Short mmCIF file of C-alpha atoms in Angstrom, two decimals:
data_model
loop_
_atom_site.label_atom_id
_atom_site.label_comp_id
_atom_site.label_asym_id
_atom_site.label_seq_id
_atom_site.Cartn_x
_atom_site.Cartn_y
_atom_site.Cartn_z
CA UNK F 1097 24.34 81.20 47.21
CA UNK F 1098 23.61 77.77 48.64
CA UNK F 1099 19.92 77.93 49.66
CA UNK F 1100 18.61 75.12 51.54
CA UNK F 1101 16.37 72.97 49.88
CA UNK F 1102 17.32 74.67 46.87
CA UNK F 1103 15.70 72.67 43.61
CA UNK F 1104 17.62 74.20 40.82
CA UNK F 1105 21.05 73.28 42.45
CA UNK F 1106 19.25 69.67 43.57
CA UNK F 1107 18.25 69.19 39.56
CA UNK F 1108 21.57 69.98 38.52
CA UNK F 1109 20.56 73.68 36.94
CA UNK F 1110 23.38 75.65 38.44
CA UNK F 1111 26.17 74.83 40.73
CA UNK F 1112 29.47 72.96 39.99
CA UNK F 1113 27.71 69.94 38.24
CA UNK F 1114 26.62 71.83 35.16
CA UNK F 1115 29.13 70.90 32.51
CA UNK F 1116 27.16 72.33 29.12
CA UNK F 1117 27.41 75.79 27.87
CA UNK F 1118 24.13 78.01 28.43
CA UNK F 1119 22.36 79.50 25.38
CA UNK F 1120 23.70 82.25 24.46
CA UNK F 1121 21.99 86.10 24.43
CA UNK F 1122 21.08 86.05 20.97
CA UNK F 1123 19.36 82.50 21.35
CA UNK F 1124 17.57 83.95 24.08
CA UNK F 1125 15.92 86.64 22.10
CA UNK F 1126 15.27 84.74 19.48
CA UNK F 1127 13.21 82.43 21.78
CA UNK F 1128 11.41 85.62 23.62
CA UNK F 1129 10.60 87.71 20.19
CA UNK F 1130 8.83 83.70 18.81
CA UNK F 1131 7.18 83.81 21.91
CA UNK F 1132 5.89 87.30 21.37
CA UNK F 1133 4.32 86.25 17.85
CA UNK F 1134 3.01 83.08 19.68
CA UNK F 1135 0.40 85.81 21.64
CA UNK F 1136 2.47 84.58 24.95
CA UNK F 1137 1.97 87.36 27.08
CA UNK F 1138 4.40 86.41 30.38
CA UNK F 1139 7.89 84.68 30.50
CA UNK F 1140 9.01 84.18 34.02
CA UNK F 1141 12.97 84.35 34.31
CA UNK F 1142 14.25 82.09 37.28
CA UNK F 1143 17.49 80.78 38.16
CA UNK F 1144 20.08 80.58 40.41
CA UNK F 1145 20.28 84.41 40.17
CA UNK F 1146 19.00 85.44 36.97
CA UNK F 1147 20.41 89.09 37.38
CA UNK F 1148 23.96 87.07 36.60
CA UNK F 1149 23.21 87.02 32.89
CA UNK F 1150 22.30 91.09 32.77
CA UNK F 1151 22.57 90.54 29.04
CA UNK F 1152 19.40 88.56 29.12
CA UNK F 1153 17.64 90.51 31.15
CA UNK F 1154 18.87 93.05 28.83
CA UNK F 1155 17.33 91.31 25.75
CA UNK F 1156 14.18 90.57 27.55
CA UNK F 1157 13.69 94.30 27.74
CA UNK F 1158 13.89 94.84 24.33
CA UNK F 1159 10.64 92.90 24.02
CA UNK F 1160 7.76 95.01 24.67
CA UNK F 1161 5.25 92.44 24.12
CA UNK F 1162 5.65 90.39 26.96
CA UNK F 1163 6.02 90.71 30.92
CA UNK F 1164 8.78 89.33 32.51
CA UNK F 1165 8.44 88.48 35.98
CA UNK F 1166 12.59 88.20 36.97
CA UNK F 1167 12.62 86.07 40.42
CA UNK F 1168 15.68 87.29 42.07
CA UNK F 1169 17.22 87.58 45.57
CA UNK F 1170 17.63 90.82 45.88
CA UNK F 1171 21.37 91.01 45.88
CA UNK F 1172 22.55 92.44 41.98
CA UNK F 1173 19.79 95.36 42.34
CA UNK F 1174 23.14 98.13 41.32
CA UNK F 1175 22.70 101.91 39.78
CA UNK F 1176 22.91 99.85 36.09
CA UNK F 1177 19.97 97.51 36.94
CA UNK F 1178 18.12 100.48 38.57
CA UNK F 1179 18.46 102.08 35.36
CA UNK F 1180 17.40 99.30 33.06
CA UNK F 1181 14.34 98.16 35.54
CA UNK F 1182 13.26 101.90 35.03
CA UNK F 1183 12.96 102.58 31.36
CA UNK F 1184 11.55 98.87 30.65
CA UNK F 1185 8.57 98.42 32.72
CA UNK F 1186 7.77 95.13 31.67
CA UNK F 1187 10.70 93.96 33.26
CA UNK F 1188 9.31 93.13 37.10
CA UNK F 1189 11.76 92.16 39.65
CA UNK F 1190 10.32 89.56 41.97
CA UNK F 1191 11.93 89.63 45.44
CA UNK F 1192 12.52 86.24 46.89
CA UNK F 1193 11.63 85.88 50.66
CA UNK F 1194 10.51 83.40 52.91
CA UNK F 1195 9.37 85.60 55.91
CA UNK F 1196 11.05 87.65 58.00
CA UNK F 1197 14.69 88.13 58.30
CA UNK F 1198 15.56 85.31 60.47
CA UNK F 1199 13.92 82.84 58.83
CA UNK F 1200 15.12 84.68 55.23
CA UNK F 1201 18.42 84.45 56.05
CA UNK F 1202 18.32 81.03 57.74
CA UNK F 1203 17.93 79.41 54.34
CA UNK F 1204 19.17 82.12 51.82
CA UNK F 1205 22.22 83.24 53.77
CA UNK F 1206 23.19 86.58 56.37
CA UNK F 1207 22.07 89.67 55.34
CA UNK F 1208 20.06 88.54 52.41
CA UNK F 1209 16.95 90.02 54.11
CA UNK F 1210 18.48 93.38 54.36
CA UNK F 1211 19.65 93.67 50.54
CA UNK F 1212 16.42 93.04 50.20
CA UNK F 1213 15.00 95.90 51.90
CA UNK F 1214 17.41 97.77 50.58
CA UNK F 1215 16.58 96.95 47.07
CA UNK F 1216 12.30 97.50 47.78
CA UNK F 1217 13.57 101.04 49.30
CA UNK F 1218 15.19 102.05 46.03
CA UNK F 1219 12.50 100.94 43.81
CA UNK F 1220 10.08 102.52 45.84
CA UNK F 1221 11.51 105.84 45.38
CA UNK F 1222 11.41 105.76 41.39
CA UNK F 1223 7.79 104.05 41.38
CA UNK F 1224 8.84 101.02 40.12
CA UNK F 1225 6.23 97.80 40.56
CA UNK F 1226 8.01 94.97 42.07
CA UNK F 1227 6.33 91.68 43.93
CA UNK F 1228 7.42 88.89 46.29
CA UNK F 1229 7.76 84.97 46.06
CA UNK F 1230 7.25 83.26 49.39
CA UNK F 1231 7.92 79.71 49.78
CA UNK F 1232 5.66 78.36 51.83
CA UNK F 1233 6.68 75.83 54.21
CA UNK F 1234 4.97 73.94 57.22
CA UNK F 1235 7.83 76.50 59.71
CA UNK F 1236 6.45 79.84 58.18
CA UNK F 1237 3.02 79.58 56.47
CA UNK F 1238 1.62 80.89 59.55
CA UNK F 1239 3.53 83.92 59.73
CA UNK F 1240 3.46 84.89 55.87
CA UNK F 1241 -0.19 84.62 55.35
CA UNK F 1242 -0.79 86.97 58.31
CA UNK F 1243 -2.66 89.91 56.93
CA UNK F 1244 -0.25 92.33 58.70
CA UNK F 1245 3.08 90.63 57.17
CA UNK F 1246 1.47 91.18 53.56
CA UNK F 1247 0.06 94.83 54.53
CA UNK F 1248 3.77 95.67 55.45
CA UNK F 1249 4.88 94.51 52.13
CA UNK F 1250 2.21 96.74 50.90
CA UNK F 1251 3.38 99.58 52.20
CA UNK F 1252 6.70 99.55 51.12
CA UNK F 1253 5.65 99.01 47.56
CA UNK F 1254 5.02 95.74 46.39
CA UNK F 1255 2.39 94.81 44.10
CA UNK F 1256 2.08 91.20 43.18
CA UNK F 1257 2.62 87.93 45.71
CA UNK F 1258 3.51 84.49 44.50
CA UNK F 1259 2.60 82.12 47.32
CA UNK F 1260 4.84 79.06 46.27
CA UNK F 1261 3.91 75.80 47.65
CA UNK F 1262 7.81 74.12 49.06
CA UNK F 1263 8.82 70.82 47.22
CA UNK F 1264 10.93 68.63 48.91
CA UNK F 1265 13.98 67.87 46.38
CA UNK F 1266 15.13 65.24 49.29
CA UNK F 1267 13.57 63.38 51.66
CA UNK F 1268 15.23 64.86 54.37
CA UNK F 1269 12.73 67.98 53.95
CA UNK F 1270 9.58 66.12 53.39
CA UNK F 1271 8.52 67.37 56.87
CA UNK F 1272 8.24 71.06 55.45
CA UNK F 1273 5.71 70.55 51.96
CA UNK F 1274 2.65 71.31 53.19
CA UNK F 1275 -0.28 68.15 53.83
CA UNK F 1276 -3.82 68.36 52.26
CA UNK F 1277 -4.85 69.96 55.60
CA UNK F 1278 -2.36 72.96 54.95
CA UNK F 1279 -3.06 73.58 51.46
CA UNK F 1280 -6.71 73.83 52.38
CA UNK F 1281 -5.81 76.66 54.87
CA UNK F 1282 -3.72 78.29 52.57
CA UNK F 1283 -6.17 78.75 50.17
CA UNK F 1284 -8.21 80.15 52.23
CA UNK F 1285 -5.86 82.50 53.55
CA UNK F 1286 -4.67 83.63 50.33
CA UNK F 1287 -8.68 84.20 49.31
CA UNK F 1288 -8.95 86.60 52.47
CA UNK F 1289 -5.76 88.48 51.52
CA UNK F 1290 -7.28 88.64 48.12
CA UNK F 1291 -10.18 90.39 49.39
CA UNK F 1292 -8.64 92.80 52.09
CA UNK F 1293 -5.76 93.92 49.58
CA UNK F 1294 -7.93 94.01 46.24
CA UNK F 1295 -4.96 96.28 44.96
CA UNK F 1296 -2.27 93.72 44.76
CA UNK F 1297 -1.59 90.55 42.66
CA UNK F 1298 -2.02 87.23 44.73
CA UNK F 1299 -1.34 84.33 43.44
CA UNK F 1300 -0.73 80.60 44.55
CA UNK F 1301 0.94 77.89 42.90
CA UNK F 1302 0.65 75.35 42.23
CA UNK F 1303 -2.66 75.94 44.04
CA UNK F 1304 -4.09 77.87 41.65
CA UNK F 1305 -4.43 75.37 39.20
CA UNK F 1306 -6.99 73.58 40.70
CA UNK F 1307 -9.77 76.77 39.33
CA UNK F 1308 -7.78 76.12 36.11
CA UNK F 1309 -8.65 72.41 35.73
CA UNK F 1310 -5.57 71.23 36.92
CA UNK F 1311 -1.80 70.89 36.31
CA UNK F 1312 -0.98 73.77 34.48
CA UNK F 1313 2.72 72.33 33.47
CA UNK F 1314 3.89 70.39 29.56
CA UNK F 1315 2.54 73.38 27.73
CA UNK F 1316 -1.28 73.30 28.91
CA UNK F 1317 -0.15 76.40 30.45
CA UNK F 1318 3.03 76.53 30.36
CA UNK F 1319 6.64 74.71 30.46
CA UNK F 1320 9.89 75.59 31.52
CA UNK F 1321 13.11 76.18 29.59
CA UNK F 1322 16.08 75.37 31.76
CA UNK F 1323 19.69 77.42 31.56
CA UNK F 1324 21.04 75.32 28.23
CA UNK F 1325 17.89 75.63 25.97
CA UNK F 1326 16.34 72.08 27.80
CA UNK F 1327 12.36 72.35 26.93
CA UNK F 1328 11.26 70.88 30.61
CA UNK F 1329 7.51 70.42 31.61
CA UNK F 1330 8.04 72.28 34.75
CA UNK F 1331 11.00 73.12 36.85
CA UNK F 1332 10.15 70.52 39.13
CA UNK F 1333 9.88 68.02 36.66
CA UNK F 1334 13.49 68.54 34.75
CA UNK F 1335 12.74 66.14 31.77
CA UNK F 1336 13.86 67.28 28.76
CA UNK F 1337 13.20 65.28 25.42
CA UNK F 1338 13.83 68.76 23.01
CA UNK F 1339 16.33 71.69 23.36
CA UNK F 1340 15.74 75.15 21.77
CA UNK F 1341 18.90 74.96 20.36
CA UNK F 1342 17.52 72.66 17.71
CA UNK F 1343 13.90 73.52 17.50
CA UNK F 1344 10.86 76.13 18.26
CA UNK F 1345 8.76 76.92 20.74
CA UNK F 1346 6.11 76.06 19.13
CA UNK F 1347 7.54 72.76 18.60
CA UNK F 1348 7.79 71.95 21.75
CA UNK F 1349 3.99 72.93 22.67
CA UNK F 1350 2.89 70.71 19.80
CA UNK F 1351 4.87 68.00 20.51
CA UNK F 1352 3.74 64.22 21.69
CA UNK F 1353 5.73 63.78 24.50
CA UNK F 1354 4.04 66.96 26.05
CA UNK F 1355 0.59 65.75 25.02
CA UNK F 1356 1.46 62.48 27.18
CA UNK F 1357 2.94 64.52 30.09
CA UNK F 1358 -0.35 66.31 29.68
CA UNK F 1359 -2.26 62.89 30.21
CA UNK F 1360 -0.05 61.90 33.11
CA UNK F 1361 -1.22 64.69 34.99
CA UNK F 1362 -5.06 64.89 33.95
CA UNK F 1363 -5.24 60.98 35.47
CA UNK F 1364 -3.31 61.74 38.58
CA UNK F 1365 -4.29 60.34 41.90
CA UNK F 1366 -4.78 63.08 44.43
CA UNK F 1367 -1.29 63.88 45.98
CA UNK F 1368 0.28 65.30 49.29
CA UNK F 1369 0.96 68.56 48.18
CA UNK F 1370 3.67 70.23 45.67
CA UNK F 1371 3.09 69.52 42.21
CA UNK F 1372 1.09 67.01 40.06
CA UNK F 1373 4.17 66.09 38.13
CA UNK F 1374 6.43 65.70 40.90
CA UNK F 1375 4.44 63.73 42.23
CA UNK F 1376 3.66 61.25 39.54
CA UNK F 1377 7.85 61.55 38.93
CA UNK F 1378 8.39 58.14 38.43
CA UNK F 1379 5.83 57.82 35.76
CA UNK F 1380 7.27 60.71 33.65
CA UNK F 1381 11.03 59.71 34.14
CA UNK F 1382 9.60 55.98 32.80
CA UNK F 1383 7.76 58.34 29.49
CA UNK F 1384 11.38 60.72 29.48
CA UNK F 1385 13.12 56.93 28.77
CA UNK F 1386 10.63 55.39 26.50
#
């Protein structure tokens, strides 16, 4: 697929401009089963399309231990995933929408909408918990944080809703991250959904973070380990000084350059939406080069 606004294709994580080899299955495991003795209780799996490497969703299953959100577009849900998704619960596919179908398919593709509908239906049927990610834009924050849109979701199964603030990866989008104005009514639009649908997960990010003390990101919280093993403070902040190929997790968490990413974003000026990091992006590519 060729999203609009897409980050991981803007940051050079998938597409034709990716030129090293990813980590292999084994490397993977390795990574989730340290994790595991680390007390780390959730590993989100992102891509591109996660569900293209089945063998790491495969090995991420084998780790009872920990929860693994998969963020996925809906498209790879076959009989074999079905299968897999059903005897490892901790395995939670997280649809990817961004509204309704015309303004789901608008930026994910045609008939992206329906697969996922399709997909909801058939997990439905078994009992399976599955959630949503919504990006939320200035063009649809409106009509996603409508108690009814939600409710529907609801009803057709879901459990858990990321509410994902849009960063602009050009500057030809800045006119959809929402302004200080719009993250004040999201929050409290995700607080009244909260309330009325006390039997879901809601969650906002990065809004969130601001009950958590801030920017969660360089291993305060968590980090992000891109497709070739690249330890990355978060995926909007692709700056990798250490690759898992060559060292631990825990490595990376203890590390300096994390503690000074950590810094960058405790003694951030306030910023226009998105994330801290992001936004201070300049002073951690001058840190990444130091």
């Amino acid at each position: 697929m060729h999203c609009s606004g897409c980050y991981a294709r803007a940051n050079g994580a998938c597409g034709s401009s990716v030129t090293q080899p990813d980590l292999d299955t084994a490397k993977w495991e390795s990574i989730f089963n340290e994790a595991a003795q680390l007390g780390i209780p959730f590993i989100l799996l992102a891509g591109g399309e996660p569900f293209l490497r089945y063998d790491v969703i495969e090995a991420a299953s084998r780790v009872r231990d920990i929860i693994f959100p998969v963020f996925t577009n809906g498209t790879r849900i076959d009989d074999d995933c079905l299968s897999l998704l059903d005897r490892s619960r901790n395995v939670i596919p997280i649809f990817s929408l961004e509204g309704d179908a015309a303004k789901t398919d608008v930026r994910r593709g045609e008939g992206v909408y329906a697969a996922v509908q399709k997909a909801m239906s058939r997990l439905q049927e078994k009992g399976i918990l599955f959630g949503v990610s919504i990006t939320v834009t200035t063009e649809n924050m409106q009509a996603v944080t409508d108690p009814s849109y939600i409710s529907n979701l609801r009803n057709m199964g879901c459990g858990l809703a990321f509410f994902v603030e849009y960063v602009p990866v050009s500057e030809q989008t800045e006119h959809l991250a929402l302004d200080k104005e719009d993250l004040a009514e999201l929050g409290n639009a995700v607080s009244a959904l909260r309330g009325d649908m006390s039997d879901m997960v809601i969650l906002s990010f990065p809004g969130d973070e601001e009950a958590m003390g801030g920017c969660l990101a360089s291993g305060r919280g968590f980090f992000h380990i891109n497709s070739v093993g690249g330890a990355e403070p978060c995926p909007f902040s692709p700056y990798a000084k250490y690759n898992l190929k060559s060292c631990s997790v825990l490595d990376v968490l203890q590390s300096g350059y994390f503690a000074e990413l950590r810094e960058i974003a405790k003694n951030a000026d306030t910023h226009n939406g998105g994330c801290t990091l992001f936004q201070e992006r300049n002073k951690v590519a001058t840190l990444y080069a130091g």
